[in-house]
PDB file of C-alpha atoms in Angstrom:
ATOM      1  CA  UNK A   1     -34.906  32.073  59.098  1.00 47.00           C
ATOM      2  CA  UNK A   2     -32.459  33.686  61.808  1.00 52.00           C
ATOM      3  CA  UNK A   3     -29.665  31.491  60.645  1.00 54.00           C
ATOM      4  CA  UNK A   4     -30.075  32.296  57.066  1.00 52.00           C
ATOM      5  CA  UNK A   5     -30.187  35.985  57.965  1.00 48.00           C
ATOM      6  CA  UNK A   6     -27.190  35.334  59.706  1.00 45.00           C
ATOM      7  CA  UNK A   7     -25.541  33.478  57.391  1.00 53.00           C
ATOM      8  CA  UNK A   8     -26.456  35.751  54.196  1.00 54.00           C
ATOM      9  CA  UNK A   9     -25.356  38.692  56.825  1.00 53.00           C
ATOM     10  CA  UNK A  10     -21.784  37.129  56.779  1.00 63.00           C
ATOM     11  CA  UNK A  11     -21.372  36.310  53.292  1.00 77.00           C
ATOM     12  CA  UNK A  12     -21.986  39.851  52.482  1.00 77.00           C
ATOM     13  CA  UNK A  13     -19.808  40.777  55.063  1.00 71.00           C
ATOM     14  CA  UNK A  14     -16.724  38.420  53.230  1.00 74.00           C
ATOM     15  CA  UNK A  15     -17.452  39.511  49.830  1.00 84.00           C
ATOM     16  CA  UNK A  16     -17.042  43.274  50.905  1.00 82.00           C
ATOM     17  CA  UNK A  17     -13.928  42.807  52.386  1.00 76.00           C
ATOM     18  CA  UNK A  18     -12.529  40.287  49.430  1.00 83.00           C
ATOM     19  CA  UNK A  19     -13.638  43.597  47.487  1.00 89.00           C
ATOM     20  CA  UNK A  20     -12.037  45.710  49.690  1.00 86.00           C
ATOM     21  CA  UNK A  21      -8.749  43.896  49.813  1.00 84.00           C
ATOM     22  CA  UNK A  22      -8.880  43.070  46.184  1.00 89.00           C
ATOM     23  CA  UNK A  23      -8.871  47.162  45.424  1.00 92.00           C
ATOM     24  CA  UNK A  24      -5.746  47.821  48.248  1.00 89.00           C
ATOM     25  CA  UNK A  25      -3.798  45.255  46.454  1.00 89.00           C
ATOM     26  CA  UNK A  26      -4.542  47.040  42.884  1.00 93.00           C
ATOM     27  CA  UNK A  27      -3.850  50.519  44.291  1.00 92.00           C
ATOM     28  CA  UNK A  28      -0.299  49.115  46.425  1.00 91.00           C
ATOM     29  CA  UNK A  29       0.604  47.268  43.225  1.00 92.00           C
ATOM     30  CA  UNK A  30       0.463  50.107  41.201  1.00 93.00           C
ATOM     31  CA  UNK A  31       2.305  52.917  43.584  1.00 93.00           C
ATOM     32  CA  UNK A  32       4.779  50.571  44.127  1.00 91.00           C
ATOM     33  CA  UNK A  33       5.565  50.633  40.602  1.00 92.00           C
ATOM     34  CA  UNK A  34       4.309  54.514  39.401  1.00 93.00           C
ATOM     35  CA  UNK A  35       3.927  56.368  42.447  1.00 92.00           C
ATOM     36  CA  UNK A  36       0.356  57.800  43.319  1.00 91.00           C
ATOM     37  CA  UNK A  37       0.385  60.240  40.697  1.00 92.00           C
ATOM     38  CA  UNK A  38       1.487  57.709  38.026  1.00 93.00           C
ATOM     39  CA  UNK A  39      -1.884  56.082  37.573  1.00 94.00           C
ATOM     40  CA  UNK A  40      -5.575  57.042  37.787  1.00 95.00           C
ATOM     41  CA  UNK A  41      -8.614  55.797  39.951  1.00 95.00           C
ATOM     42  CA  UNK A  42     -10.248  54.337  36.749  1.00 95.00           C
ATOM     43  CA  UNK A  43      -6.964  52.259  35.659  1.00 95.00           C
ATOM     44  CA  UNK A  44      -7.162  50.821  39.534  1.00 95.00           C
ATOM     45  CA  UNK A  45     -10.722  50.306  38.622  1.00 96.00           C
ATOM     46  CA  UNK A  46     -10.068  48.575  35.243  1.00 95.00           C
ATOM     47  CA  UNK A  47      -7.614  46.044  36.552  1.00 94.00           C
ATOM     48  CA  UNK A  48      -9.713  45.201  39.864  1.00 93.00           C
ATOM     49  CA  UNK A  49     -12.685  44.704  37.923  1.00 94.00           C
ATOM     50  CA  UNK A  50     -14.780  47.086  39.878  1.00 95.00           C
ATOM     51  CA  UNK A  51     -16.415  50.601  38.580  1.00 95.00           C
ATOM     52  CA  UNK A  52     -15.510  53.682  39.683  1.00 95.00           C
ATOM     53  CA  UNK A  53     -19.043  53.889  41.803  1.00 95.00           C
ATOM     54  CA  UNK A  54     -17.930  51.016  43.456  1.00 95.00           C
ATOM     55  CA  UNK A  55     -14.216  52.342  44.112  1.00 95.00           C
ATOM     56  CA  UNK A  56     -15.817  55.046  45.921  1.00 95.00           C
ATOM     57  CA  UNK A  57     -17.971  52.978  48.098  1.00 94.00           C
ATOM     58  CA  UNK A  58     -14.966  51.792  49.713  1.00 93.00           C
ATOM     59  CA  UNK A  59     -12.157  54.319  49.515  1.00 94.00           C
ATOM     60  CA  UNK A  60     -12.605  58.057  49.304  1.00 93.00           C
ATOM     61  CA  UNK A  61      -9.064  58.832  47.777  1.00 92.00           C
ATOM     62  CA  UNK A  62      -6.281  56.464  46.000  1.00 93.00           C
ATOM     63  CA  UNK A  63      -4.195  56.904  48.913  1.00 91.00           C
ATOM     64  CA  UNK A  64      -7.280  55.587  51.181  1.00 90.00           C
ATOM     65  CA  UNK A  65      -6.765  52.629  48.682  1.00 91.00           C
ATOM     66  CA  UNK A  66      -3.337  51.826  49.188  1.00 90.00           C
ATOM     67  CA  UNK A  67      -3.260  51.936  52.833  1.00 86.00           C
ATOM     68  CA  UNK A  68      -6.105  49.555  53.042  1.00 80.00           C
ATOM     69  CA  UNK A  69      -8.793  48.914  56.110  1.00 65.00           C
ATOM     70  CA  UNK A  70      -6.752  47.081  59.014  1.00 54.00           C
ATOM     71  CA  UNK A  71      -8.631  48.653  61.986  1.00 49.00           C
ATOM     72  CA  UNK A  72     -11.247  45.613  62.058  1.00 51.00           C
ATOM     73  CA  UNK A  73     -13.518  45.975  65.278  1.00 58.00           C
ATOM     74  CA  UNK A  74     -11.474  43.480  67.926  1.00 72.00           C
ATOM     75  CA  UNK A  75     -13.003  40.479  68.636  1.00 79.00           C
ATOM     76  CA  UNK A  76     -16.035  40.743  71.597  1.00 84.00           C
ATOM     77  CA  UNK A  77     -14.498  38.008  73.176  1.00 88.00           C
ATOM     78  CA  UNK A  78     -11.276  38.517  73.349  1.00 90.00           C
ATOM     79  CA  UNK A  79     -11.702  42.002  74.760  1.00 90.00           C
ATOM     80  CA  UNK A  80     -14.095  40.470  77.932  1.00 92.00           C
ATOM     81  CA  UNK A  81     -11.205  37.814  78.708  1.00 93.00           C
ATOM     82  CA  UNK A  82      -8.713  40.789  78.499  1.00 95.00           C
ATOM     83  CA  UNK A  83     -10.744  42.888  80.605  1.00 94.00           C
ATOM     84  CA  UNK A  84     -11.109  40.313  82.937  1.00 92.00           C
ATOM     85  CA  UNK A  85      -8.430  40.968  85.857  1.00 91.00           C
ATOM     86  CA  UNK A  86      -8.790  38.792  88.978  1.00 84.00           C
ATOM     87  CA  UNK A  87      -5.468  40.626  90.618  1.00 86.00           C
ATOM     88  CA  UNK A  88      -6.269  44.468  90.261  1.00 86.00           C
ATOM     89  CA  UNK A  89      -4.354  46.144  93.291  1.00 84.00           C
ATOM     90  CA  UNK A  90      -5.107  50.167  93.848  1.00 87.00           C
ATOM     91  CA  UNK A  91      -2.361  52.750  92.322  1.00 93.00           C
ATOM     92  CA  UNK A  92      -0.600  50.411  90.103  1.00 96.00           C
ATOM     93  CA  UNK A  93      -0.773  47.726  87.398  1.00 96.00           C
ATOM     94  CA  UNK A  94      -1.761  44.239  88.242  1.00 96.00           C
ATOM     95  CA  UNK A  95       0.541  40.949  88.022  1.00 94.00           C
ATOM     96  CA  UNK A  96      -1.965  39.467  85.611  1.00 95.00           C
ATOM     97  CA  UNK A  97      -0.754  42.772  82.798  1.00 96.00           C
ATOM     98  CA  UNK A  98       1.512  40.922  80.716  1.00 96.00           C
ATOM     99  CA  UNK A  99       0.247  37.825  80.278  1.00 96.00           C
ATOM    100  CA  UNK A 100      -3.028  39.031  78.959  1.00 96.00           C
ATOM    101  CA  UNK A 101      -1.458  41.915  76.922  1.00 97.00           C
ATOM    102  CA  UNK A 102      -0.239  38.517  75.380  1.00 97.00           C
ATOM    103  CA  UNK A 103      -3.192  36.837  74.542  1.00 96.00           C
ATOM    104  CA  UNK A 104      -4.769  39.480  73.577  1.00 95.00           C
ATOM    105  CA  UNK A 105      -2.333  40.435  70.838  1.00 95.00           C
ATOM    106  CA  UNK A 106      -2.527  36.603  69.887  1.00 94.00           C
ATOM    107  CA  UNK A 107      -6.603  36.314  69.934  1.00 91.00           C
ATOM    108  CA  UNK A 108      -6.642  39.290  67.378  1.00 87.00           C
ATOM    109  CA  UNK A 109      -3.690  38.892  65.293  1.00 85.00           C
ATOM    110  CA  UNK A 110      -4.622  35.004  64.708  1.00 81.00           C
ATOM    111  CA  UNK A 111      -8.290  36.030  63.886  1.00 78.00           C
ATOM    112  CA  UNK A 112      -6.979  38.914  61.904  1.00 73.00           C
ATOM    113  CA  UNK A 113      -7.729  38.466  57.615  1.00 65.00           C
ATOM    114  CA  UNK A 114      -5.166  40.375  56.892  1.00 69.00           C
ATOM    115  CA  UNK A 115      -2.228  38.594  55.351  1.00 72.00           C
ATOM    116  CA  UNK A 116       1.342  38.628  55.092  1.00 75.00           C
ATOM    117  CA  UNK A 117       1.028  39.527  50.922  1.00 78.00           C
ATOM    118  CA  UNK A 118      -0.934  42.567  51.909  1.00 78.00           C
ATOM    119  CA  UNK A 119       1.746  43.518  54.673  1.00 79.00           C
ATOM    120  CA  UNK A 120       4.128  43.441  51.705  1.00 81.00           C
ATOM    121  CA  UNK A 121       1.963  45.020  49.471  1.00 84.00           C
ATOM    122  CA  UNK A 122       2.043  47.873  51.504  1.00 85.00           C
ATOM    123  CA  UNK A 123       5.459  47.960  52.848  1.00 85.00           C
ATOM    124  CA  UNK A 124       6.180  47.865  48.589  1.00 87.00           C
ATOM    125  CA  UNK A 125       4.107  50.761  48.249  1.00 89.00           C
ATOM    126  CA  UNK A 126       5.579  53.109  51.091  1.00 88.00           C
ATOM    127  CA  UNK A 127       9.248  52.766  49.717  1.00 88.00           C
ATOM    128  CA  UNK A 128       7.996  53.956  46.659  1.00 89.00           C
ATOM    129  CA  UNK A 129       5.820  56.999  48.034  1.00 89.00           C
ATOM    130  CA  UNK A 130       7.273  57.779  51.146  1.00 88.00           C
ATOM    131  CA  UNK A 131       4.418  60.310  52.006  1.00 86.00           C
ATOM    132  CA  UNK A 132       2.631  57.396  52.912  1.00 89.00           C
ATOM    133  CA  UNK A 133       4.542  57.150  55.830  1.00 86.00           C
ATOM    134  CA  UNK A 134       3.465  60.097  57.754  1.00 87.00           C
ATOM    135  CA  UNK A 135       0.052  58.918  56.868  1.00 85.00           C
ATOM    136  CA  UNK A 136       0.674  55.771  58.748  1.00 83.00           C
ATOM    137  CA  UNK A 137       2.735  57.140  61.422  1.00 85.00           C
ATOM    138  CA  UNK A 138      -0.747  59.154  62.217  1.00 84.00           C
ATOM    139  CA  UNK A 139      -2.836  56.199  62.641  1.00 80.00           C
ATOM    140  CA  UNK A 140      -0.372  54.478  64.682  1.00 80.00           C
ATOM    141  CA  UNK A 141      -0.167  57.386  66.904  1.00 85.00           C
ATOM    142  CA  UNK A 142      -4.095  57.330  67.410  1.00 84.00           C
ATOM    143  CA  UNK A 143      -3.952  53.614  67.706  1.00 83.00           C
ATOM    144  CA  UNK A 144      -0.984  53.450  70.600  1.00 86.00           C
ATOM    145  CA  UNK A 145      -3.685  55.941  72.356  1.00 90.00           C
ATOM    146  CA  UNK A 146      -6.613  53.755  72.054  1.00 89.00           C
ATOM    147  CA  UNK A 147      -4.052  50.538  73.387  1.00 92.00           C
ATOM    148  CA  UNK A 148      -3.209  52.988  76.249  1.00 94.00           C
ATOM    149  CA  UNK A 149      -7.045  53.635  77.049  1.00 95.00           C
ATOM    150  CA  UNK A 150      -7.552  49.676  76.886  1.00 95.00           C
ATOM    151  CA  UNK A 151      -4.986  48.859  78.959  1.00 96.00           C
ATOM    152  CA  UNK A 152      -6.214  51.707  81.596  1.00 96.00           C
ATOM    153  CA  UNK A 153      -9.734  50.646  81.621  1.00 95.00           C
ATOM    154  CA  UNK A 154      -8.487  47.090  82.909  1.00 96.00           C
ATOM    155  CA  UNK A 155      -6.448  48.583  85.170  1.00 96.00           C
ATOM    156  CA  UNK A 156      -8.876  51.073  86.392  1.00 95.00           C
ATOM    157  CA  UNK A 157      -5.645  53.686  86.032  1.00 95.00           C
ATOM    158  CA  UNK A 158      -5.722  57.181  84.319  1.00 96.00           C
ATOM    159  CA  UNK A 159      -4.338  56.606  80.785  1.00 94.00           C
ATOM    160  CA  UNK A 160      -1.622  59.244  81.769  1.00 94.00           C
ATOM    161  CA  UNK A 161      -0.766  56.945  84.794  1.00 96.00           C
ATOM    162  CA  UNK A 162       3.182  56.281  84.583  1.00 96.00           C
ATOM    163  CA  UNK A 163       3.118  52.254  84.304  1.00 97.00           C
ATOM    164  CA  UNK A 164      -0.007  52.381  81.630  1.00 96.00           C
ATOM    165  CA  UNK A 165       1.855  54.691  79.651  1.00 95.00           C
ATOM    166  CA  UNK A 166       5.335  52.683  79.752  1.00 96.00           C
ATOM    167  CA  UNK A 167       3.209  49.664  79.642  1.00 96.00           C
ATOM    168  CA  UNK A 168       1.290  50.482  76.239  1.00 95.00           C
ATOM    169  CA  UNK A 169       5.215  51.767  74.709  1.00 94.00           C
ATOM    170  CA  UNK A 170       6.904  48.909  75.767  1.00 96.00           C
ATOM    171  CA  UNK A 171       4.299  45.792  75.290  1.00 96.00           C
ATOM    172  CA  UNK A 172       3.522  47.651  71.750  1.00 93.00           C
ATOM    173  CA  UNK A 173       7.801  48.385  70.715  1.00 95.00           C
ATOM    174  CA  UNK A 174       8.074  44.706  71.033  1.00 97.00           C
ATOM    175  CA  UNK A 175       4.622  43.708  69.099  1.00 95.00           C
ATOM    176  CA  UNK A 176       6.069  46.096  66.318  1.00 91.00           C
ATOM    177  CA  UNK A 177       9.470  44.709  66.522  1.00 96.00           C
ATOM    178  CA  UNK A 178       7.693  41.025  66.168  1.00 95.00           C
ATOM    179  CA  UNK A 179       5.222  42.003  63.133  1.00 89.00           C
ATOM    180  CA  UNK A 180       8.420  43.223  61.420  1.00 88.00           C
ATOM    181  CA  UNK A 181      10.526  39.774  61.677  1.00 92.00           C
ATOM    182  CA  UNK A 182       7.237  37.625  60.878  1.00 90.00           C
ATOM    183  CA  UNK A 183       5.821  39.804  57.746  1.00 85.00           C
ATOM    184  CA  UNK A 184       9.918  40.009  56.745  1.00 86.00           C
ATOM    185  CA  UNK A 185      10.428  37.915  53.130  1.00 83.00           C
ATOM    186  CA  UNK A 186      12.463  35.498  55.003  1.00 89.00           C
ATOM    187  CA  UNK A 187      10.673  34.488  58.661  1.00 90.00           C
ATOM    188  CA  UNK A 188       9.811  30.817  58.746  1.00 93.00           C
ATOM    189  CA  UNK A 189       8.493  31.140  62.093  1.00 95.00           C
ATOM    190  CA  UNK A 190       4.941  31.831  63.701  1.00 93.00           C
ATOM    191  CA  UNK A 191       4.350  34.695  64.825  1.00 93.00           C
ATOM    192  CA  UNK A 192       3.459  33.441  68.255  1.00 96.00           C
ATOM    193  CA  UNK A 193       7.158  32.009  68.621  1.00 97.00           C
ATOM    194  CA  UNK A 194       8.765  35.433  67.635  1.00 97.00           C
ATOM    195  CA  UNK A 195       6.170  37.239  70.142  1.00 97.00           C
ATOM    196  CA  UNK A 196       7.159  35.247  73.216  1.00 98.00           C
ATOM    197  CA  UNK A 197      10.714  35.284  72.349  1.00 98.00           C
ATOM    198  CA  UNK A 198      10.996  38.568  72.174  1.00 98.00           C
ATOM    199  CA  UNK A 199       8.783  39.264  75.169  1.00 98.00           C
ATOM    200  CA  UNK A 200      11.495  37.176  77.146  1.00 98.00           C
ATOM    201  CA  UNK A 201      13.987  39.175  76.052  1.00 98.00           C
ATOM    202  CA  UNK A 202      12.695  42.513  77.189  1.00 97.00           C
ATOM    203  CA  UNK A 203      12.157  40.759  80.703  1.00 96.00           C
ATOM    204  CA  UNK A 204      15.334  39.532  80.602  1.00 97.00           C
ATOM    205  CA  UNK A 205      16.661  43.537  80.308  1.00 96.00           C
ATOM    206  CA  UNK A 206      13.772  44.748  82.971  1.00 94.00           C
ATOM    207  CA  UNK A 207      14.460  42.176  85.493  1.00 95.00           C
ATOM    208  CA  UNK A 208      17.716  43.607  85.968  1.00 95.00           C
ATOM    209  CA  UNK A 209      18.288  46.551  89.024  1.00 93.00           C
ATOM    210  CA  UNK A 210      18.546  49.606  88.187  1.00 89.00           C
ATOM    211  CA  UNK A 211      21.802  51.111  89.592  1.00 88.00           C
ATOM    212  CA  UNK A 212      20.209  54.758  89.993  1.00 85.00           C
ATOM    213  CA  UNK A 213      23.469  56.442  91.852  1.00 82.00           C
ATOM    214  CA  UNK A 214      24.653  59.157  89.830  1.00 77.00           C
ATOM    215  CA  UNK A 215      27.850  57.662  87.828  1.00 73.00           C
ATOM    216  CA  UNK A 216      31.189  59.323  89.258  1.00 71.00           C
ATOM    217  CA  UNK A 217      33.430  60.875  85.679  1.00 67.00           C
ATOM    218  CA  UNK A 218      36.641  58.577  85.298  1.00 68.00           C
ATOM    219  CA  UNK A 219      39.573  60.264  86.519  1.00 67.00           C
ATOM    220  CA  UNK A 220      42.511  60.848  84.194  1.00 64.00           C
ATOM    221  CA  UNK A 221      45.464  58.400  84.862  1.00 60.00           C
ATOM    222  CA  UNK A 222      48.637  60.060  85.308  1.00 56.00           C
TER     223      UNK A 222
END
């Protein structure tokens, strides 16, 4: 009886996001080609399928819609073996940081349902209504601040702590930089190769000392 609950618990749970996902992609493929104001909730309705009730039981607004539902919960898992850090040392970040920053961002993004259609989808839709941007620029803002608080509670560092803070900008720069060369039209590649790649390259640039004597002007040559 448990397993059936469970079971039926999780088919409910797929068929609300196929829903859910199946309304985004009306909504992005429509702005992309009309703008938000160039189409109505009930013509997103008519060629998902759906009815307007059931629009509404997923999205309060068309631009709710387009920008879609890609804050899943994170895997329970995934965030124990991340918190797990066998090397903390007192006032500053442990050795142990990067490497499970990595496989972190791998455990989610390779559990994640969203695909590299909707990515485009939505990338589509932003050219063509631009104040979707800001919109998206918000989120990200609140979600770099949540990645900060993550990374500090491993840590057991203040969020405002100088290496979380540089830590959360410079691990998430290069997961940005990555999700834009995999979701591109042409990438071939997994998004695990283009991850470590470029995380080799930004050690490559760290790694180097840092000259901090103040730079003397060039003299003029006679």
């Amino acid at each position: 009886m448990e397993n059936s609950a469970i079971n039926d618990g999780g088919l409910r749970e797929r068929k609300r996001a196929q829903t859910r996902a199946a309304i985004s992609a009306v909504a992005r493929s429509l702005t992309a080609q009309h703008g938000l104001n160039g189409f109505t909730v009930e013509e997103a309705c008519e060629q998902a399928g759906i009815s307007r009730r059931t629009f509404f039981n997923y999205f309060h607004t068309k631009e709710d819609a387009v920008i879609g539902s890609f804050s899943d919960e994170l895997p329970e898992d995934a965030l124990e073996a991340f918190n797990r850090n066998p090397d903390r040392a007192a006032g500053t970040i442990s050795g142990s940081l990067l490497s499970a920053l990595r496989h972190f961002t791998l455990a989610v993004l390779e559990r994640s349902t969203v695909s590299p259609s909707e990515i485009r989808q939505l990338i589509a839709a932003v050219k063509a209504e631009p104040q979707l941007l800001g919109r998206l620029t918000r989120e990200g803002e609140v979600r770099e601040r949540q990645f900060a608080e993550l990374i500090a509670s491993r840590e057991g560092l203040a969020a405002d702590h100088a290496e979380i803070v540089m830590a959360a900008a410079v691990f998430g720069a290069v997961t940005k930089k990555t999700s834009q060369q995999f979701f591109s039209e042409e990438n071939t590649e997994p998004y695990r190769e283009l991850l470590d790649r470029n995380l080799h390259a930004a050690r490559t640039l760290f790694a180097q000392a840092l000259d901090t004597h103040p730079v003397e002007p060039q003299k003029d040559q006679p």
